Every structure is written in C-alpha cells, then in structure tokens.
C-alpha cells in the first residue's frame, strides 16, 4: 500500500491516517491472509496436487511391475553355465529348452596380418604409384586368393609420401584393412591387418610402381614383395565331437538359443549346461511387492493421525486417498477361477507379520518357503499370474491387477479426475483473491481521496483561524 506522508498535516499531525487506511485495507484482505484463508487454502491444494502426482508415479511403477508378471519373457528365464568360463563363455535366450553339451576349441579366429620389408632410413619417400587392396579368402597350398564381393580399392601414392603418409591413406580408404608403421632396429615397416577376423576377411595388396619395374626392390613395389604374412583363420571347435566353425570366436547359431564364445584353446571338453532359471520369476515378484509397498506406505503416511502429537497427515480423512488405497488392496484379493493356485498367498505373497496375522501397515512380504514350494510346479505359478495356457493373460492375476491400474491411470480415470478437481479449486481460489484485492485497491483509493479532501479543508480552516487570531491581536493593540 502506498504511503501518504503529507496527509494529516491539516489535521494537526495527530492522526495516523496511513495507519487508518492500512487497517481498513487489511480488514478487507483478511479472507486471503488469515489462518485457513485463501492463501493457506491454495498452498494446501498445491500440496495435495503434489501428493497425488507422487501417487500417480508410484502406481505407474506398480503397473509396470504387474505387467512383467504377465509377460512371457519373465517366465522363460534360463541359466547358461560353462564348466570353464575362462575358456568358453556362454549365454542363452529366454525360452531355450534345457540342454547340455561339450565344447572343445581347436583354435581361435585370427585376422590376417602382413608386414613389409624394412625401409631405411626412416621417414623417407617410398615412391609414387598405386596400391590396390582386395578383401577375400586365401585357400590351398600354395595359397590362392579369391576376391570377395567388395570391389578393389585403389590408393594413390605420390612421390613425396612417406610410409606414415601411405598408412594414413590406407586407413582413410575404408578398404577393410588397417595400416600402421612398425619401427625396429632395421628400419620401418608397413604393417597391415584385416579389420575383422575369419577366413573371408583376408586381403591382398598389389602395387603399380611408377618406375615400371615391380621386381627391382625399389620404389613402391617394396611394400608388396619380400614381406611376411600370417593368414586369417576361422575359429574351429567341436560340439559333442562334431566340427563347427565361426569367422569370429562367437558361435551364435550352432546350438539353438545358445551362444558360446571361445576364449582359449582347450585340450579337453568344456561342459555347457542350460537350465530353467526361477530367479527371474522371484525377482519380478519381489519387484511387484516393492512397488506395491511403496504406494501403500506413501498413502499410510499422508492419511495417518498421530495421537501423541495430535497431528493429522496431509490427506487424513481424504476420501480420494482412502478410495485409492482400498482399490489397490481389493485388487490384491483377486482370485483365479481355475488352476491349482488361486490367490497371492498360495504363491507366498502375504501381508507382513505372517499368515493369519493382520499387518498394521498392509504391506506385503514374500514367504520364501512357501514360494519355493509353489515353484516346484512352476507352470502352475505361471498359470496363476498369466492365466492358463491357451487362455487370455487377462484371466491371470497380473492381467486383473493390471486392469485396475490401467483404469486408475487412464486419461479419464482416477488421477485425471483428481487433477481436474484441484485445478478448478485453484482457479476459483485465484479468482476470489483477485476480487478481494480489487476491492481492497478501490477502498484504499477511496479512503485516500477522502482523507486528502478532509485534510485540505482542515488546512484552509486552520489558515483562516490563524488569520482571524492575527487580526484580533492587532485590534487589541490599537485599542
């Protein structure tokens, strides 16, 4: 509110006009600022919006956890183990049938490497011409090269190019070969390596020397004559005695659903075992329990009443929060109409405190003994959560629980409705605040105008009074 320091002079300076105006304006604004006024109501509503936003996020997490219990991948977990994981590692995709086999590794996959003769002195210009690189396969004895599907790549070499320059040009040509310079006591050499391993990744390099003589031991032809080569190889192994090969050390299609990787050459069989893995099922059930307890505990916290401190939670007595909690708890009681297992308790998911006890929190826990017993017939546990084979996933617990969370999270569901109610409440609150502030502004302007006018009149009267007193004094002196 503006301060009017000049007001009150005409009233003798004994009246706190600003204080009077402020008190009047504050009285009008009281519905905004008082305890439980519009300001506090807006803050409380925003706190509730935040709380239900948290609940929505927690219910979304719970929905995801329920979805995993209904997903077929969660029930197809397998474990793949190797008797010598340092020599042969192994993995298997979900749903792979249990199996066992032996692997023996004869050799690992290799890339081709070629090293030229030494050039000395180092950093000299090699000679102009064209290098041609071809990727393909070397076979037979003596070795015969067969070019693959990729075309030949030409690398132009200038008269001033050093070995380092040539290596850089080869690497930039993307010919399927990498180049580097190897320096030893005799000089520097061009070292080439195929970009990948396996017989089909071999390469051949030829040169067209600018001097026209490819056998004189001078110029560019020095890089392709007289060097040493180690040829590319596939990895070779046996599976139960049958030979298998791979361009890499990974055998992905040898045994259906199983991938094993050769790490070392072995002199004896390495046993590989693939078995069903129930740990994934347990992990998904524990994730569901954790997600349910998170939303349940959050609701407990905001709806509780602390008798010792006589403090109520933010949503204590709120019908929406209570209905949400009751909806989720009711969803836990879903009973399957068929199958050996009918409810959560049958698979070991029980309330805290054990069977037959009522948990004060309503939280869930996993009875491991009961769960392990149920998992002796994993197909029955699967049927409880996913519904019977040939039926609909909606018939299982996961489907039924998921239907509840889907409805809660829908665009016209529980949370969307709550949000609309709170948004409308905040809009009405803001409108009421605006109306009251406008009323207070008008009152302030009106009172200021009135007191200003009164002050002006009083100033005039005071001036007239002073003039009359002055005249009376003068007359008395004349008399």
Coordinates of C-alpha atoms in Angstrom, one line a residue:
X1 CA 0.0 0.0 0.0
X2 CA 1.3 3.5 -0.8
X3 CA 2.4 5.8 2.0
X4 CA 0.9 9.3 2.1
X5 CA 3.2 11.3 4.3
X6 CA 1.5 14.7 3.6
X7 CA -1.9 13.6 4.8
X8 CA -2.7 14.6 8.3
X9 CA -0.9 18.0 8.3
X10 CA -4.2 19.8 8.1
X11 CA -5.5 17.6 11.0
X12 CA -2.7 18.8 13.2
X13 CA -0.4 15.8 12.6
X14 CA -2.1 13.9 15.5
X15 CA -3.9 11.5 13.3
X16 CA -2.1 8.4 11.8
X17 CA -4.0 8.5 8.5
X18 CA -1.8 5.9 6.8
X19 CA -2.4 3.5 9.7
X20 CA -6.1 4.0 9.5
X21 CA -6.1 3.3 5.7
X22 CA -3.8 0.3 6.1
X23 CA -6.1 -1.2 8.9
X24 CA -9.1 -0.8 6.7
X25 CA -7.4 -2.4 3.7
X26 CA -6.1 -5.2 5.8
X27 CA -9.5 -5.9 7.1
X28 CA -10.8 -6.3 3.5
X29 CA -7.8 -8.6 2.7
X30 CA -8.3 -10.7 5.8
X31 CA -10.1 -13.6 3.9
X32 CA -6.8 -14.0 2.0
X33 CA -4.2 -13.8 4.8
X34 CA -5.9 -15.1 7.9
X35 CA -5.5 -18.7 9.2
X36 CA -7.2 -21.1 6.9
X37 CA -7.7 -18.2 4.5
X38 CA -7.4 -18.3 0.7
X39 CA -3.6 -18.1 0.8
X40 CA -3.4 -21.2 3.0
X41 CA -6.1 -23.0 1.1
X42 CA -4.1 -22.6 -2.2
X43 CA -0.9 -23.8 -0.5
X44 CA -2.8 -26.8 0.9
X45 CA -4.4 -27.6 -2.5
X46 CA -1.0 -27.4 -4.2
X47 CA 0.4 -29.8 -1.6
X48 CA -2.4 -32.2 -2.4
X49 CA -1.7 -31.9 -6.1
X50 CA 1.9 -32.8 -5.5
X51 CA 0.9 -35.7 -3.3
X52 CA -1.4 -37.2 -5.9
X53 CA 1.3 -36.6 -8.5
X54 CA 3.6 -38.8 -6.5
X55 CA 0.9 -41.4 -6.1
X56 CA 0.3 -41.5 -9.9
X57 CA 4.1 -42.1 -10.4
X58 CA 4.1 -44.9 -7.8
X59 CA 1.0 -46.5 -9.3
X60 CA 2.6 -46.3 -12.8
X61 CA 5.7 -48.2 -11.4
X62 CA 3.4 -50.7 -9.8
X63 CA 1.6 -51.2 -13.2
X64 CA 4.9 -51.9 -14.8
X65 CA 5.8 -54.5 -12.2
X66 CA 2.4 -56.2 -12.6
X67 CA 3.0 -56.2 -16.4
X68 CA 6.3 -58.0 -16.0
X69 CA 4.5 -60.8 -14.1
X70 CA 2.2 -61.2 -17.1
X71 CA 5.0 -61.0 -19.7
X72 CA 6.0 -64.4 -21.2
X73 CA 9.7 -63.3 -21.1
X74 CA 9.6 -63.2 -17.4
X75 CA 8.6 -66.9 -17.2
X76 CA 11.1 -68.1 -19.8
X77 CA 14.2 -67.4 -17.8
X78 CA 17.1 -69.8 -18.3
X79 CA 20.6 -70.0 -16.9
X80 CA 23.6 -71.0 -19.0
X81 CA 26.8 -72.1 -17.3
X82 CA 30.2 -73.2 -18.5
X83 CA 32.4 -75.6 -16.6
X84 CA 35.4 -73.4 -17.7
X85 CA 34.1 -69.9 -18.2
X86 CA 37.7 -68.6 -18.7
X87 CA 38.0 -70.8 -21.8
X88 CA 34.4 -70.8 -23.1
X89 CA 31.7 -68.3 -22.0
X90 CA 28.0 -69.0 -22.7
X91 CA 24.6 -67.3 -22.7
X92 CA 21.1 -68.4 -23.7
X93 CA 17.9 -66.5 -24.7
X94 CA 14.8 -66.9 -22.7
X95 CA 12.7 -69.9 -23.6
X96 CA 15.6 -72.0 -24.6
X97 CA 15.0 -75.7 -23.9
X98 CA 17.1 -77.2 -21.1
X99 CA 20.2 -78.9 -22.6
X100 CA 23.8 -79.9 -22.0
X101 CA 26.7 -80.4 -24.4
X102 CA 30.5 -80.4 -24.6
X103 CA 32.7 -77.9 -26.4
X104 CA 36.4 -78.3 -27.4
X105 CA 38.2 -75.4 -29.0
X106 CA 41.0 -76.2 -31.5
X107 CA 41.9 -72.7 -32.5
X108 CA 40.7 -69.1 -32.1
X109 CA 39.8 -66.8 -35.0
X110 CA 42.5 -64.7 -36.4
X111 CA 42.8 -61.6 -38.6
X112 CA 45.3 -61.6 -41.5
X113 CA 48.5 -59.6 -40.8
X114 CA 51.1 -58.6 -43.4
X115 CA 54.4 -56.9 -42.6
X116 CA 56.6 -55.4 -45.4
X117 CA 60.4 -55.5 -45.6
X118 CA 62.2 -52.8 -43.7
X119 CA 62.8 -49.4 -45.3
X120 CA 65.8 -47.4 -44.2
X121 CA 66.4 -44.6 -43.4
X122 CA 63.1 -43.9 -41.7
X123 CA 60.7 -41.2 -42.9
X124 CA 62.0 -41.4 -46.5
X125 CA 59.7 -41.0 -49.5
X126 CA 58.7 -44.5 -50.7
X127 CA 58.0 -43.9 -54.3
X128 CA 55.0 -42.9 -56.5
X129 CA 52.4 -45.3 -57.8
X130 CA 49.1 -47.1 -57.0
X131 CA 48.4 -49.6 -54.2
X132 CA 45.4 -51.9 -54.8
X133 CA 43.7 -53.6 -51.8
X134 CA 41.2 -56.5 -52.2
X135 CA 39.4 -58.4 -49.5
X136 CA 38.7 -62.1 -49.9
X137 CA 39.9 -65.6 -49.0
X138 CA 43.2 -67.4 -49.2
X139 CA 43.0 -71.1 -49.6
X140 CA 45.0 -74.2 -50.6
X141 CA 48.8 -74.7 -50.7
X142 CA 50.3 -72.8 -52.3
X143 CA 47.9 -70.1 -51.3
X144 CA 45.4 -68.9 -53.9
X145 CA 43.4 -65.7 -53.4
X146 CA 39.7 -65.4 -54.2
X147 CA 38.3 -61.9 -54.0
X148 CA 35.0 -61.4 -52.1
X149 CA 32.0 -59.3 -53.1
X150 CA 33.6 -56.0 -52.2
X151 CA 35.4 -54.4 -55.1
X152 CA 39.1 -53.5 -55.2
X153 CA 40.2 -50.2 -53.6
X154 CA 43.0 -48.1 -55.1
X155 CA 45.2 -45.9 -53.1
X156 CA 47.2 -43.3 -54.9
X157 CA 50.7 -42.7 -53.6
X158 CA 52.7 -39.5 -54.5
X159 CA 56.5 -39.3 -54.9
X160 CA 56.8 -37.4 -51.6
X161 CA 54.7 -39.8 -49.5
X162 CA 56.4 -41.4 -46.5
X163 CA 55.4 -44.7 -45.0
X164 CA 53.3 -42.8 -42.4
X165 CA 51.5 -41.0 -45.2
X166 CA 50.7 -44.2 -47.0
X167 CA 49.4 -45.8 -43.8
X168 CA 47.1 -42.8 -43.3
X169 CA 45.8 -43.0 -46.9
X170 CA 45.1 -46.8 -46.5
X171 CA 43.2 -46.2 -43.3
X172 CA 41.2 -43.4 -44.9
X173 CA 40.3 -45.6 -47.9
X174 CA 38.0 -47.9 -45.8
X175 CA 39.2 -50.9 -47.8
X176 CA 38.7 -53.3 -44.9
X177 CA 42.3 -53.1 -43.8
X178 CA 44.0 -51.1 -41.1
X179 CA 47.6 -49.9 -41.5
X180 CA 50.3 -48.8 -39.1
X181 CA 54.0 -48.2 -39.2
X182 CA 56.3 -50.6 -37.2
X183 CA 59.8 -49.4 -36.4
X184 CA 62.6 -51.7 -35.4
X185 CA 66.4 -51.8 -35.4
X186 CA 66.5 -52.3 -39.2
X187 CA 64.2 -49.5 -40.2
X188 CA 60.4 -49.0 -40.6
X189 CA 57.8 -51.4 -42.0
X190 CA 54.2 -51.1 -43.2
X191 CA 52.0 -53.4 -41.1
X192 CA 48.6 -54.3 -42.4
X193 CA 45.8 -56.1 -40.6
X194 CA 42.3 -57.1 -41.8
X195 CA 39.6 -55.2 -40.0
X196 CA 37.8 -58.4 -38.9
X197 CA 38.7 -62.0 -38.2
X198 CA 37.9 -65.1 -40.2
X199 CA 38.9 -66.7 -43.5
X200 CA 36.6 -64.5 -45.6
X201 CA 38.3 -61.3 -44.2
X202 CA 41.8 -62.0 -45.8
X203 CA 43.2 -59.4 -48.1
X204 CA 45.7 -59.0 -51.0
X205 CA 47.7 -55.8 -51.7
X206 CA 49.4 -55.2 -55.1
X207 CA 51.3 -52.3 -56.5
X208 CA 51.8 -50.5 -59.8
X209 CA 55.2 -48.8 -59.4
X210 CA 55.8 -45.5 -61.1
X211 CA 59.3 -46.7 -62.2
X212 CA 57.6 -49.6 -64.2
X213 CA 59.7 -52.3 -62.5
X214 CA 57.9 -54.3 -59.9
X215 CA 60.9 -56.6 -59.1
X216 CA 63.8 -54.2 -58.6
X217 CA 63.4 -53.9 -54.9
X218 CA 63.0 -50.1 -55.2
X219 CA 60.0 -47.8 -55.2
X220 CA 56.5 -48.6 -54.1
X221 CA 56.8 -52.3 -55.0
X222 CA 59.0 -52.8 -52.0
X223 CA 55.8 -52.8 -49.9
X224 CA 54.4 -55.9 -51.5
X225 CA 57.5 -58.1 -52.2
X226 CA 59.6 -59.9 -49.6
X227 CA 57.3 -59.3 -46.6
X228 CA 55.7 -61.8 -44.2
X229 CA 52.1 -62.8 -43.9
X230 CA 50.0 -64.6 -41.3
X231 CA 46.8 -65.7 -42.9
X232 CA 43.3 -65.2 -41.4
X233 CA 41.6 -68.1 -39.8
X234 CA 38.1 -69.1 -38.6
X235 CA 37.7 -70.3 -35.0
X236 CA 37.4 -74.1 -35.0
X237 CA 35.7 -76.2 -32.3
X238 CA 33.7 -79.3 -31.8
X239 CA 30.3 -79.7 -30.2
X240 CA 29.9 -83.2 -28.8
X241 CA 32.7 -84.2 -31.3
X242 CA 31.1 -82.6 -34.3
X243 CA 33.3 -79.9 -36.0
X244 CA 31.9 -76.3 -36.1
X245 CA 33.5 -73.1 -37.3
X246 CA 33.0 -69.4 -37.0
X247 CA 34.5 -66.3 -38.5
X248 CA 34.6 -64.8 -35.0
X249 CA 35.2 -66.5 -31.7
X250 CA 31.5 -66.4 -31.1
X251 CA 29.3 -69.4 -32.1
X252 CA 25.7 -67.9 -32.2
X253 CA 23.8 -70.4 -34.3
X254 CA 25.5 -73.7 -33.5
X255 CA 23.1 -74.7 -30.8
X256 CA 19.5 -73.2 -31.0
X257 CA 19.1 -70.4 -28.5
X258 CA 22.6 -70.7 -27.1
X259 CA 25.6 -68.5 -27.8
X260 CA 29.1 -69.7 -26.7
X261 CA 32.3 -67.8 -27.2
X262 CA 35.8 -69.4 -27.4
X263 CA 38.3 -67.6 -25.3
X264 CA 41.1 -70.1 -25.1
X265 CA 42.2 -73.2 -27.0
X266 CA 41.3 -76.3 -24.9
X267 CA 42.8 -79.7 -24.7
X268 CA 39.6 -81.3 -23.3
X269 CA 35.9 -80.9 -23.4
X270 CA 34.2 -78.0 -21.6
X271 CA 30.7 -78.8 -20.3
X272 CA 27.9 -76.4 -21.2
X273 CA 24.6 -76.6 -19.3
X274 CA 21.3 -74.7 -20.0
X275 CA 18.6 -74.9 -17.4
X276 CA 15.4 -73.1 -16.4
X277 CA 16.1 -70.2 -14.1
X278 CA 13.4 -69.4 -11.5
X279 CA 15.4 -66.5 -10.1
X280 CA 13.9 -64.2 -12.7
X281 CA 10.4 -65.1 -11.5
X282 CA 11.3 -64.4 -7.9
X283 CA 13.0 -61.1 -8.9
X284 CA 9.8 -60.0 -10.7
X285 CA 7.6 -60.9 -7.8
X286 CA 9.8 -59.1 -5.3
X287 CA 9.7 -56.0 -7.6
X288 CA 5.9 -56.2 -7.5
X289 CA 5.9 -56.4 -3.7
X290 CA 8.4 -53.5 -3.5
X291 CA 6.3 -51.3 -5.9
X292 CA 3.1 -52.1 -4.0
X293 CA 4.6 -51.3 -0.6
X294 CA 5.9 -48.0 -1.9
X295 CA 2.5 -46.7 -2.8
X296 CA 0.9 -48.3 0.2
X297 CA 3.4 -46.7 2.6
X298 CA 3.0 -43.3 0.9
X299 CA -0.7 -43.5 1.4
X300 CA -0.3 -44.6 5.0
X301 CA 1.9 -41.6 5.7
X302 CA -0.4 -38.9 4.4
X303 CA -3.6 -40.4 5.8
X304 CA -2.4 -41.2 9.4
X305 CA -3.3 -39.3 12.6
X306 CA -0.5 -39.1 15.2
X307 CA -2.2 -39.3 18.6
X308 CA 0.9 -38.2 20.5
X309 CA 1.4 -35.0 18.6
X310 CA -2.2 -34.7 17.7
X311 CA -1.1 -34.0 14.1
X312 CA -3.1 -35.2 11.1
X313 CA -1.5 -36.2 7.8
X314 CA -2.0 -34.0 4.7
X315 CA -4.8 -36.3 3.4
X316 CA -6.1 -37.6 6.7
X317 CA -9.8 -38.3 6.1
X318 CA -9.5 -37.5 2.3
X319 CA -11.9 -39.8 0.5
X320 CA -9.8 -39.9 -2.6
X321 CA -6.7 -41.2 -0.8
X322 CA -8.7 -43.7 1.1
X323 CA -10.5 -44.9 -2.0
X324 CA -7.2 -45.3 -3.8
X325 CA -5.7 -47.4 -1.1
X326 CA -8.9 -49.5 -0.8
X327 CA -8.9 -50.0 -4.6
X328 CA -5.4 -51.3 -4.6
X329 CA -5.9 -53.5 -1.6
X330 CA -9.0 -55.0 -3.1
X331 CA -7.1 -55.7 -6.3
X332 CA -4.7 -57.9 -4.3
X333 CA -7.5 -60.1 -3.4
X334 CA -8.1 -61.2 -7.0
X335 CA -8.9 -64.9 -7.1
X336 CA -8.4 -67.1 -10.1
X337 CA -11.3 -69.2 -11.1
X338 CA -9.2 -72.1 -12.2
X339 CA -5.8 -73.7 -11.6
X340 CA -4.1 -75.2 -8.6
X341 CA -3.1 -71.8 -7.2
X342 CA -6.0 -69.3 -6.6
X343 CA -4.5 -66.3 -4.8
X344 CA -1.3 -64.5 -3.9
X345 CA -0.9 -66.2 -0.6
X346 CA -0.7 -69.6 -2.4
X347 CA 2.5 -68.4 -4.2
X348 CA 4.0 -67.0 -1.0
X349 CA 3.0 -63.3 -1.3
X350 CA 1.5 -62.5 2.2
X351 CA 1.0 -59.5 4.4
X352 CA 3.7 -58.6 6.8
X353 CA 3.5 -60.4 10.1
X354 CA 2.9 -63.9 8.6
X355 CA -0.1 -65.9 7.7
X356 CA -3.2 -65.4 9.8
X357 CA -1.9 -62.0 11.1
X358 CA -3.2 -58.6 10.2
X359 CA -0.4 -56.2 9.2
X360 CA -0.9 -52.7 10.7
X361 CA 0.7 -51.3 7.5
X362 CA -0.9 -53.5 4.9
X363 CA 2.5 -54.1 3.4
X364 CA 3.4 -57.3 1.5
X365 CA 6.3 -59.7 2.0
X366 CA 7.5 -62.8 0.3
X367 CA 7.3 -66.1 2.3
X368 CA 10.3 -67.7 0.7
X369 CA 9.5 -71.2 2.0
X370 CA 6.0 -71.1 0.5
X371 CA 7.3 -69.5 -2.7
X372 CA 9.9 -72.3 -3.2
X373 CA 7.2 -74.9 -2.6
X374 CA 5.0 -73.4 -5.2
X375 CA 7.8 -73.2 -7.7
X376 CA 8.2 -76.9 -7.5
X377 CA 5.4 -76.7 -10.1
X378 CA 6.5 -73.6 -12.0
X379 CA 3.8 -74.0 -14.7
X380 CA 1.1 -73.6 -12.0
X381 CA 2.7 -70.4 -10.7
X382 CA 2.9 -69.2 -14.3
X383 CA -0.8 -70.0 -14.9
X384 CA -1.7 -68.1 -11.7
X385 CA -0.1 -64.9 -12.9
X386 CA -0.6 -65.3 -16.7
X387 CA -3.7 -67.3 -16.9
X388 CA -3.9 -70.9 -18.2
X389 CA -2.2 -71.9 -21.4
X390 CA -4.4 -71.2 -24.4
X391 CA -6.4 -68.6 -22.4
X392 CA -6.1 -64.9 -22.1
X393 CA -3.4 -63.1 -19.9
X394 CA -6.4 -61.1 -18.6
X395 CA -7.5 -64.2 -16.8
X396 CA -4.4 -64.3 -14.6
X397 CA -3.6 -62.2 -11.5
X398 CA -1.3 -59.9 -13.4
X399 CA -3.9 -59.2 -16.0
X400 CA -6.6 -58.5 -13.4
X401 CA -4.4 -56.2 -11.3
X402 CA -3.1 -54.5 -14.5
X403 CA -6.7 -53.7 -15.5
X404 CA -7.2 -51.9 -12.2
X405 CA -4.0 -49.8 -12.6
X406 CA -4.9 -49.0 -16.2
X407 CA -8.2 -47.6 -15.2
X408 CA -6.6 -45.5 -12.5
X409 CA -4.1 -44.1 -14.9
X410 CA -6.4 -43.6 -17.8
X411 CA -7.0 -40.1 -19.3
X412 CA -10.5 -40.1 -17.8
X413 CA -9.5 -42.2 -14.7
X414 CA -9.0 -41.5 -11.1
X415 CA -5.9 -39.3 -11.3
X416 CA -7.1 -37.3 -14.2
X417 CA -10.4 -36.6 -12.4
X418 CA -8.5 -35.6 -9.2
X419 CA -6.3 -33.2 -11.2
X420 CA -9.3 -31.5 -12.8
X421 CA -11.0 -31.0 -9.4
X422 CA -7.8 -29.5 -7.9
X423 CA -7.3 -27.3 -11.0
X424 CA -10.8 -25.9 -10.7
X425 CA -10.4 -25.3 -7.0
X426 CA -7.2 -23.3 -7.6
X427 CA -8.8 -21.3 -10.4
X428 CA -11.7 -20.4 -8.1
X429 CA -9.3 -19.5 -5.3
X430 CA -7.2 -17.3 -7.6
X431 CA -10.4 -15.5 -8.8
X432 CA -11.6 -14.9 -5.2
X433 CA -8.1 -13.5 -4.3
X434 CA -8.3 -11.2 -7.4
X435 CA -11.8 -10.0 -6.4
X436 CA -10.7 -9.2 -2.8
X437 CA -7.5 -7.4 -3.9
X438 CA -9.5 -5.3 -6.4
X439 CA -12.0 -4.4 -3.6
X440 CA -9.0 -3.5 -1.3
X441 CA -7.4 -1.3 -4.0
X442 CA -10.7 0.5 -4.6
X443 CA -11.1 1.1 -0.8
X444 CA -7.6 2.3 -0.5
X445 CA -8.1 4.8 -3.3
X446 CA -11.4 6.0 -1.9
X447 CA -10.1 6.5 1.7
X448 CA -7.0 8.3 0.4
X449 CA -9.2 10.7 -1.6
X450 CA -11.5 11.3 1.4
X451 CA -8.7 11.9 3.9
X452 CA -6.9 14.1 1.3
X453 CA -10.0 16.3 0.8
X454 CA -10.6 16.5 4.6
X455 CA -7.0 17.4 5.1
X456 CA -7.3 20.2 2.5
X457 CA -10.4 21.6 4.2
X458 CA -8.8 21.5 7.6
X459 CA -5.7 23.2 6.3
X460 CA -7.9 26.0 4.9
X461 CA -9.8 26.4 8.2
X462 CA -6.6 26.4 10.2
X463 CA -5.3 29.1 7.9
X464 CA -8.5 31.2 8.4
X465 CA -8.4 30.7 12.1
X466 CA -4.8 31.9 12.2
X467 CA -5.7 35.0 10.2
X468 CA -8.6 35.8 12.5
X469 CA -6.4 35.4 15.5
X470 CA -3.8 37.7 14.0
X471 CA -6.4 40.4 13.3
X472 CA -7.9 40.2 16.8
X473 CA -4.4 40.6 18.2
X474 CA -3.8 43.7 16.0
X475 CA -7.2 45.3 17.1
X476 CA -6.4 44.8 20.7
X477 CA -3.1 46.6 20.4
X478 CA -4.8 49.6 18.6
X479 CA -7.4 49.8 21.4

